[in-house]
JSON list of C-alpha atoms in Angstrom, two decimals:
[
{"chain": "A", "resi": 211, "resn": "UNK", "atom": "CA", "xyz": [-60.57, 55.91, 53.03]},
{"chain": "A", "resi": 212, "resn": "UNK", "atom": "CA", "xyz": [-61.87, 59.21, 51.71]},
{"chain": "A", "resi": 213, "resn": "UNK", "atom": "CA", "xyz": [-63.24, 61.85, 54.08]},
{"chain": "A", "resi": 214, "resn": "UNK", "atom": "CA", "xyz": [-67.03, 61.75, 53.62]},
{"chain": "A", "resi": 215, "resn": "UNK", "atom": "CA", "xyz": [-69.12, 64.81, 54.52]},
{"chain": "A", "resi": 216, "resn": "UNK", "atom": "CA", "xyz": [-72.22, 64.24, 52.38]},
{"chain": "A", "resi": 217, "resn": "UNK", "atom": "CA", "xyz": [-74.61, 61.52, 51.31]},
{"chain": "A", "resi": 218, "resn": "UNK", "atom": "CA", "xyz": [-76.10, 62.90, 48.08]},
{"chain": "A", "resi": 219, "resn": "UNK", "atom": "CA", "xyz": [-79.48, 61.46, 47.11]},
{"chain": "A", "resi": 220, "resn": "UNK", "atom": "CA", "xyz": [-80.39, 61.20, 43.41]},
{"chain": "A", "resi": 221, "resn": "UNK", "atom": "CA", "xyz": [-83.14, 59.78, 41.24]},
{"chain": "A", "resi": 222, "resn": "UNK", "atom": "CA", "xyz": [-82.62, 58.05, 37.90]},
{"chain": "A", "resi": 223, "resn": "UNK", "atom": "CA", "xyz": [-85.09, 60.51, 36.27]},
{"chain": "A", "resi": 224, "resn": "UNK", "atom": "CA", "xyz": [-87.15, 57.71, 34.77]},
{"chain": "A", "resi": 225, "resn": "UNK", "atom": "CA", "xyz": [-90.94, 57.63, 34.60]},
{"chain": "A", "resi": 226, "resn": "UNK", "atom": "CA", "xyz": [-92.93, 55.62, 37.08]},
{"chain": "A", "resi": 227, "resn": "UNK", "atom": "CA", "xyz": [-93.65, 52.24, 35.55]},
{"chain": "A", "resi": 228, "resn": "UNK", "atom": "CA", "xyz": [-90.61, 52.50, 33.26]},
{"chain": "A", "resi": 229, "resn": "UNK", "atom": "CA", "xyz": [-88.07, 49.91, 34.37]},
{"chain": "A", "resi": 230, "resn": "UNK", "atom": "CA", "xyz": [-84.50, 51.14, 34.71]},
{"chain": "A", "resi": 231, "resn": "UNK", "atom": "CA", "xyz": [-82.46, 48.50, 36.45]},
{"chain": "A", "resi": 232, "resn": "UNK", "atom": "CA", "xyz": [-79.10, 48.79, 38.13]},
{"chain": "A", "resi": 233, "resn": "UNK", "atom": "CA", "xyz": [-77.58, 47.09, 35.09]},
{"chain": "A", "resi": 234, "resn": "UNK", "atom": "CA", "xyz": [-79.29, 49.60, 32.75]},
{"chain": "A", "resi": 235, "resn": "UNK", "atom": "CA", "xyz": [-77.91, 52.52, 34.75]},
{"chain": "A", "resi": 236, "resn": "UNK", "atom": "CA", "xyz": [-74.41, 51.05, 34.88]},
{"chain": "A", "resi": 237, "resn": "UNK", "atom": "CA", "xyz": [-74.44, 50.32, 31.14]},
{"chain": "A", "resi": 238, "resn": "UNK", "atom": "CA", "xyz": [-75.62, 53.86, 30.30]},
{"chain": "A", "resi": 239, "resn": "UNK", "atom": "CA", "xyz": [-73.00, 55.48, 32.52]},
{"chain": "A", "resi": 240, "resn": "UNK", "atom": "CA", "xyz": [-70.26, 53.46, 30.84]},
{"chain": "A", "resi": 241, "resn": "UNK", "atom": "CA", "xyz": [-71.56, 53.68, 27.27]},
{"chain": "A", "resi": 242, "resn": "UNK", "atom": "CA", "xyz": [-72.93, 57.20, 27.05]},
{"chain": "A", "resi": 243, "resn": "UNK", "atom": "CA", "xyz": [-71.17, 59.13, 29.78]},
{"chain": "A", "resi": 244, "resn": "UNK", "atom": "CA", "xyz": [-67.87, 57.29, 29.26]},
{"chain": "A", "resi": 245, "resn": "UNK", "atom": "CA", "xyz": [-67.49, 56.56, 32.99]},
{"chain": "A", "resi": 246, "resn": "UNK", "atom": "CA", "xyz": [-65.37, 53.61, 34.11]},
{"chain": "A", "resi": 247, "resn": "UNK", "atom": "CA", "xyz": [-68.34, 52.33, 36.12]},
{"chain": "A", "resi": 248, "resn": "UNK", "atom": "CA", "xyz": [-71.72, 53.48, 37.40]},
{"chain": "A", "resi": 249, "resn": "UNK", "atom": "CA", "xyz": [-71.37, 56.94, 38.95]},
{"chain": "A", "resi": 250, "resn": "UNK", "atom": "CA", "xyz": [-73.21, 56.07, 42.16]},
{"chain": "A", "resi": 251, "resn": "UNK", "atom": "CA", "xyz": [-72.09, 54.10, 45.18]},
{"chain": "A", "resi": 252, "resn": "UNK", "atom": "CA", "xyz": [-75.60, 52.66, 45.68]},
{"chain": "A", "resi": 253, "resn": "UNK", "atom": "CA", "xyz": [-78.66, 52.20, 43.47]},
{"chain": "A", "resi": 254, "resn": "UNK", "atom": "CA", "xyz": [-82.07, 51.35, 44.93]},
{"chain": "A", "resi": 255, "resn": "UNK", "atom": "CA", "xyz": [-84.51, 49.62, 42.59]},
{"chain": "A", "resi": 256, "resn": "UNK", "atom": "CA", "xyz": [-88.30, 49.84, 42.93]},
{"chain": "A", "resi": 257, "resn": "UNK", "atom": "CA", "xyz": [-88.42, 46.55, 44.81]},
{"chain": "A", "resi": 258, "resn": "UNK", "atom": "CA", "xyz": [-86.21, 48.12, 47.51]},
{"chain": "A", "resi": 259, "resn": "UNK", "atom": "CA", "xyz": [-83.10, 46.16, 46.65]},
{"chain": "A", "resi": 260, "resn": "UNK", "atom": "CA", "xyz": [-79.92, 48.10, 47.33]},
{"chain": "A", "resi": 261, "resn": "UNK", "atom": "CA", "xyz": [-77.30, 47.45, 44.66]},
{"chain": "A", "resi": 262, "resn": "UNK", "atom": "CA", "xyz": [-73.70, 48.37, 45.48]},
{"chain": "A", "resi": 263, "resn": "UNK", "atom": "CA", "xyz": [-72.03, 50.43, 42.75]},
{"chain": "A", "resi": 264, "resn": "UNK", "atom": "CA", "xyz": [-68.64, 52.03, 43.06]},
{"chain": "A", "resi": 265, "resn": "UNK", "atom": "CA", "xyz": [-66.65, 51.05, 46.14]},
{"chain": "A", "resi": 266, "resn": "UNK", "atom": "CA", "xyz": [-66.92, 53.59, 48.96]},
{"chain": "A", "resi": 267, "resn": "UNK", "atom": "CA", "xyz": [-63.18, 54.13, 48.73]},
{"chain": "A", "resi": 268, "resn": "UNK", "atom": "CA", "xyz": [-63.58, 55.32, 45.11]},
{"chain": "A", "resi": 269, "resn": "UNK", "atom": "CA", "xyz": [-64.68, 58.82, 44.20]},
{"chain": "A", "resi": 270, "resn": "UNK", "atom": "CA", "xyz": [-68.12, 58.85, 42.61]},
{"chain": "A", "resi": 271, "resn": "UNK", "atom": "CA", "xyz": [-69.29, 60.61, 39.44]},
{"chain": "A", "resi": 272, "resn": "UNK", "atom": "CA", "xyz": [-72.68, 61.98, 40.45]},
{"chain": "A", "resi": 273, "resn": "UNK", "atom": "CA", "xyz": [-72.48, 65.62, 41.58]},
{"chain": "A", "resi": 274, "resn": "UNK", "atom": "CA", "xyz": [-69.99, 68.01, 40.03]},
{"chain": "A", "resi": 275, "resn": "UNK", "atom": "CA", "xyz": [-67.76, 69.65, 42.63]},
{"chain": "A", "resi": 276, "resn": "UNK", "atom": "CA", "xyz": [-68.82, 67.29, 45.42]},
{"chain": "A", "resi": 277, "resn": "UNK", "atom": "CA", "xyz": [-67.74, 63.82, 44.33]},
{"chain": "A", "resi": 278, "resn": "UNK", "atom": "CA", "xyz": [-64.49, 63.79, 46.28]},
{"chain": "A", "resi": 279, "resn": "UNK", "atom": "CA", "xyz": [-66.17, 64.04, 49.69]},
{"chain": "A", "resi": 280, "resn": "UNK", "atom": "CA", "xyz": [-69.52, 62.32, 49.14]},
{"chain": "A", "resi": 281, "resn": "UNK", "atom": "CA", "xyz": [-71.35, 59.06, 48.64]},
{"chain": "A", "resi": 282, "resn": "UNK", "atom": "CA", "xyz": [-73.88, 58.99, 45.80]},
{"chain": "A", "resi": 283, "resn": "UNK", "atom": "CA", "xyz": [-77.16, 57.15, 46.33]},
{"chain": "A", "resi": 284, "resn": "UNK", "atom": "CA", "xyz": [-79.70, 56.89, 43.51]},
{"chain": "A", "resi": 285, "resn": "UNK", "atom": "CA", "xyz": [-83.22, 55.49, 43.48]},
{"chain": "A", "resi": 286, "resn": "UNK", "atom": "CA", "xyz": [-84.96, 54.18, 40.37]},
{"chain": "A", "resi": 287, "resn": "UNK", "atom": "CA", "xyz": [-87.67, 56.63, 39.30]},
{"chain": "A", "resi": 288, "resn": "UNK", "atom": "CA", "xyz": [-88.26, 60.31, 40.00]},
{"chain": "A", "resi": 289, "resn": "UNK", "atom": "CA", "xyz": [-90.67, 61.24, 37.18]},
{"chain": "A", "resi": 290, "resn": "UNK", "atom": "CA", "xyz": [-94.44, 60.86, 36.94]},
{"chain": "A", "resi": 291, "resn": "UNK", "atom": "CA", "xyz": [-96.17, 59.32, 33.93]},
{"chain": "A", "resi": 292, "resn": "UNK", "atom": "CA", "xyz": [-95.99, 62.63, 32.05]},
{"chain": "A", "resi": 293, "resn": "UNK", "atom": "CA", "xyz": [-92.25, 63.01, 32.65]},
{"chain": "A", "resi": 294, "resn": "UNK", "atom": "CA", "xyz": [-92.52, 65.67, 35.37]},
{"chain": "A", "resi": 295, "resn": "UNK", "atom": "CA", "xyz": [-90.45, 65.47, 38.57]},
{"chain": "A", "resi": 296, "resn": "UNK", "atom": "CA", "xyz": [-92.34, 63.51, 41.24]},
{"chain": "A", "resi": 297, "resn": "UNK", "atom": "CA", "xyz": [-91.51, 61.50, 44.32]},
{"chain": "A", "resi": 298, "resn": "UNK", "atom": "CA", "xyz": [-92.16, 58.04, 42.88]},
{"chain": "A", "resi": 299, "resn": "UNK", "atom": "CA", "xyz": [-90.34, 56.11, 45.60]},
{"chain": "A", "resi": 300, "resn": "UNK", "atom": "CA", "xyz": [-92.08, 52.93, 46.62]},
{"chain": "A", "resi": 301, "resn": "UNK", "atom": "CA", "xyz": [-92.49, 52.09, 50.31]},
{"chain": "A", "resi": 302, "resn": "UNK", "atom": "CA", "xyz": [-89.72, 49.52, 49.82]},
{"chain": "A", "resi": 303, "resn": "UNK", "atom": "CA", "xyz": [-87.38, 52.19, 48.41]},
{"chain": "A", "resi": 304, "resn": "UNK", "atom": "CA", "xyz": [-88.12, 54.55, 51.29]},
{"chain": "A", "resi": 305, "resn": "UNK", "atom": "CA", "xyz": [-87.42, 51.82, 53.83]},
{"chain": "A", "resi": 306, "resn": "UNK", "atom": "CA", "xyz": [-84.22, 50.76, 52.07]},
{"chain": "A", "resi": 307, "resn": "UNK", "atom": "CA", "xyz": [-82.95, 54.33, 51.85]},
{"chain": "A", "resi": 308, "resn": "UNK", "atom": "CA", "xyz": [-83.54, 54.85, 55.57]},
{"chain": "A", "resi": 309, "resn": "UNK", "atom": "CA", "xyz": [-81.81, 51.57, 56.43]},
{"chain": "A", "resi": 310, "resn": "UNK", "atom": "CA", "xyz": [-78.88, 52.33, 54.11]},
{"chain": "A", "resi": 311, "resn": "UNK", "atom": "CA", "xyz": [-78.39, 55.77, 55.65]},
{"chain": "A", "resi": 312, "resn": "UNK", "atom": "CA", "xyz": [-78.49, 54.31, 59.15]},
{"chain": "A", "resi": 313, "resn": "UNK", "atom": "CA", "xyz": [-75.75, 51.87, 58.20]},
{"chain": "A", "resi": 314, "resn": "UNK", "atom": "CA", "xyz": [-73.61, 54.51, 56.51]},
{"chain": "A", "resi": 315, "resn": "UNK", "atom": "CA", "xyz": [-74.02, 56.75, 59.52]},
{"chain": "A", "resi": 316, "resn": "UNK", "atom": "CA", "xyz": [-72.16, 54.17, 61.59]},
{"chain": "A", "resi": 317, "resn": "UNK", "atom": "CA", "xyz": [-69.11, 54.67, 59.36]},
{"chain": "A", "resi": 318, "resn": "UNK", "atom": "CA", "xyz": [-69.54, 58.41, 58.74]},
{"chain": "A", "resi": 319, "resn": "UNK", "atom": "CA", "xyz": [-71.34, 59.87, 61.79]},
{"chain": "A", "resi": 320, "resn": "UNK", "atom": "CA", "xyz": [-70.99, 63.54, 60.82]},
{"chain": "A", "resi": 321, "resn": "UNK", "atom": "CA", "xyz": [-72.02, 63.27, 57.16]},
{"chain": "A", "resi": 322, "resn": "UNK", "atom": "CA", "xyz": [-75.21, 65.05, 56.13]},
{"chain": "A", "resi": 323, "resn": "UNK", "atom": "CA", "xyz": [-77.85, 63.71, 53.74]},
{"chain": "A", "resi": 324, "resn": "UNK", "atom": "CA", "xyz": [-78.79, 66.17, 50.97]},
{"chain": "A", "resi": 325, "resn": "UNK", "atom": "CA", "xyz": [-80.53, 66.04, 47.63]},
{"chain": "A", "resi": 326, "resn": "UNK", "atom": "CA", "xyz": [-78.73, 66.70, 44.36]},
{"chain": "A", "resi": 327, "resn": "UNK", "atom": "CA", "xyz": [-80.95, 69.79, 43.95]},
{"chain": "A", "resi": 328, "resn": "UNK", "atom": "CA", "xyz": [-79.66, 71.17, 47.27]},
{"chain": "A", "resi": 329, "resn": "UNK", "atom": "CA", "xyz": [-76.21, 71.44, 45.68]},
{"chain": "A", "resi": 330, "resn": "UNK", "atom": "CA", "xyz": [-77.36, 72.33, 42.17]},
{"chain": "A", "resi": 331, "resn": "UNK", "atom": "CA", "xyz": [-80.63, 74.34, 42.23]},
{"chain": "A", "resi": 332, "resn": "UNK", "atom": "CA", "xyz": [-81.05, 73.90, 38.47]},
{"chain": "A", "resi": 333, "resn": "UNK", "atom": "CA", "xyz": [-81.81, 70.22, 39.10]},
{"chain": "A", "resi": 334, "resn": "UNK", "atom": "CA", "xyz": [-85.09, 68.75, 40.34]},
{"chain": "A", "resi": 335, "resn": "UNK", "atom": "CA", "xyz": [-83.30, 65.55, 41.37]},
{"chain": "A", "resi": 336, "resn": "UNK", "atom": "CA", "xyz": [-84.19, 63.61, 43.52]},
{"chain": "A", "resi": 337, "resn": "UNK", "atom": "CA", "xyz": [-87.77, 64.92, 43.14]},
{"chain": "A", "resi": 338, "resn": "UNK", "atom": "CA", "xyz": [-88.38, 65.18, 46.90]},
{"chain": "A", "resi": 339, "resn": "UNK", "atom": "CA", "xyz": [-87.14, 67.49, 49.65]},
{"chain": "A", "resi": 340, "resn": "UNK", "atom": "CA", "xyz": [-84.33, 65.49, 51.24]},
{"chain": "A", "resi": 341, "resn": "UNK", "atom": "CA", "xyz": [-83.45, 68.24, 53.70]},
{"chain": "A", "resi": 342, "resn": "UNK", "atom": "CA", "xyz": [-87.02, 68.37, 55.03]},
{"chain": "A", "resi": 343, "resn": "UNK", "atom": "CA", "xyz": [-87.64, 64.62, 55.03]},
{"chain": "A", "resi": 344, "resn": "UNK", "atom": "CA", "xyz": [-84.32, 63.77, 56.67]},
{"chain": "A", "resi": 345, "resn": "UNK", "atom": "CA", "xyz": [-84.03, 66.77, 58.99]},
{"chain": "A", "resi": 346, "resn": "UNK", "atom": "CA", "xyz": [-84.11, 64.56, 62.11]},
{"chain": "A", "resi": 347, "resn": "UNK", "atom": "CA", "xyz": [-81.38, 62.38, 60.63]},
{"chain": "A", "resi": 348, "resn": "UNK", "atom": "CA", "xyz": [-79.21, 65.41, 59.83]},
{"chain": "A", "resi": 349, "resn": "UNK", "atom": "CA", "xyz": [-79.66, 66.89, 63.31]},
{"chain": "A", "resi": 350, "resn": "UNK", "atom": "CA", "xyz": [-78.29, 63.68, 64.77]},
{"chain": "A", "resi": 351, "resn": "UNK", "atom": "CA", "xyz": [-75.42, 63.71, 62.28]},
{"chain": "A", "resi": 352, "resn": "UNK", "atom": "CA", "xyz": [-74.05, 67.14, 63.07]},
{"chain": "A", "resi": 353, "resn": "UNK", "atom": "CA", "xyz": [-71.09, 67.23, 65.42]},
{"chain": "A", "resi": 354, "resn": "UNK", "atom": "CA", "xyz": [-71.92, 68.08, 69.00]},
{"chain": "A", "resi": 355, "resn": "UNK", "atom": "CA", "xyz": [-70.19, 70.98, 70.70]},
{"chain": "A", "resi": 356, "resn": "UNK", "atom": "CA", "xyz": [-69.00, 70.60, 74.25]},
{"chain": "A", "resi": 357, "resn": "UNK", "atom": "CA", "xyz": [-70.31, 73.21, 76.71]}
]
């Protein structure tokens, strides 16, 4: 298994109300980006369903320079009706993301959750402040020092 230090949260950069299914994302990654498969390890649709993408043992294709040591998680949405970055997550998506991270934390207890924009400031993705929203999660994830 790969050494995982980050859970990188992404959005699909699609407008609210514009469907962009797991299958659409996978097809576009293969057809237009020439990936072997979807670049993410998980994709969360508006209904809160978590779709598995690449196996966790496989390197993702979602954040240049960080794929080797991370797990990519994407939610459907991220733009308002005008195409501007906005937190468009549904309550179901928020709940599913929290549950997914709790499960992944069991396997990778020291990994931190960050947004794509935290690693690439030129990006707005995932259109919400992951570091702020998940600060309690990340505090629990950091290794403890012995006195």
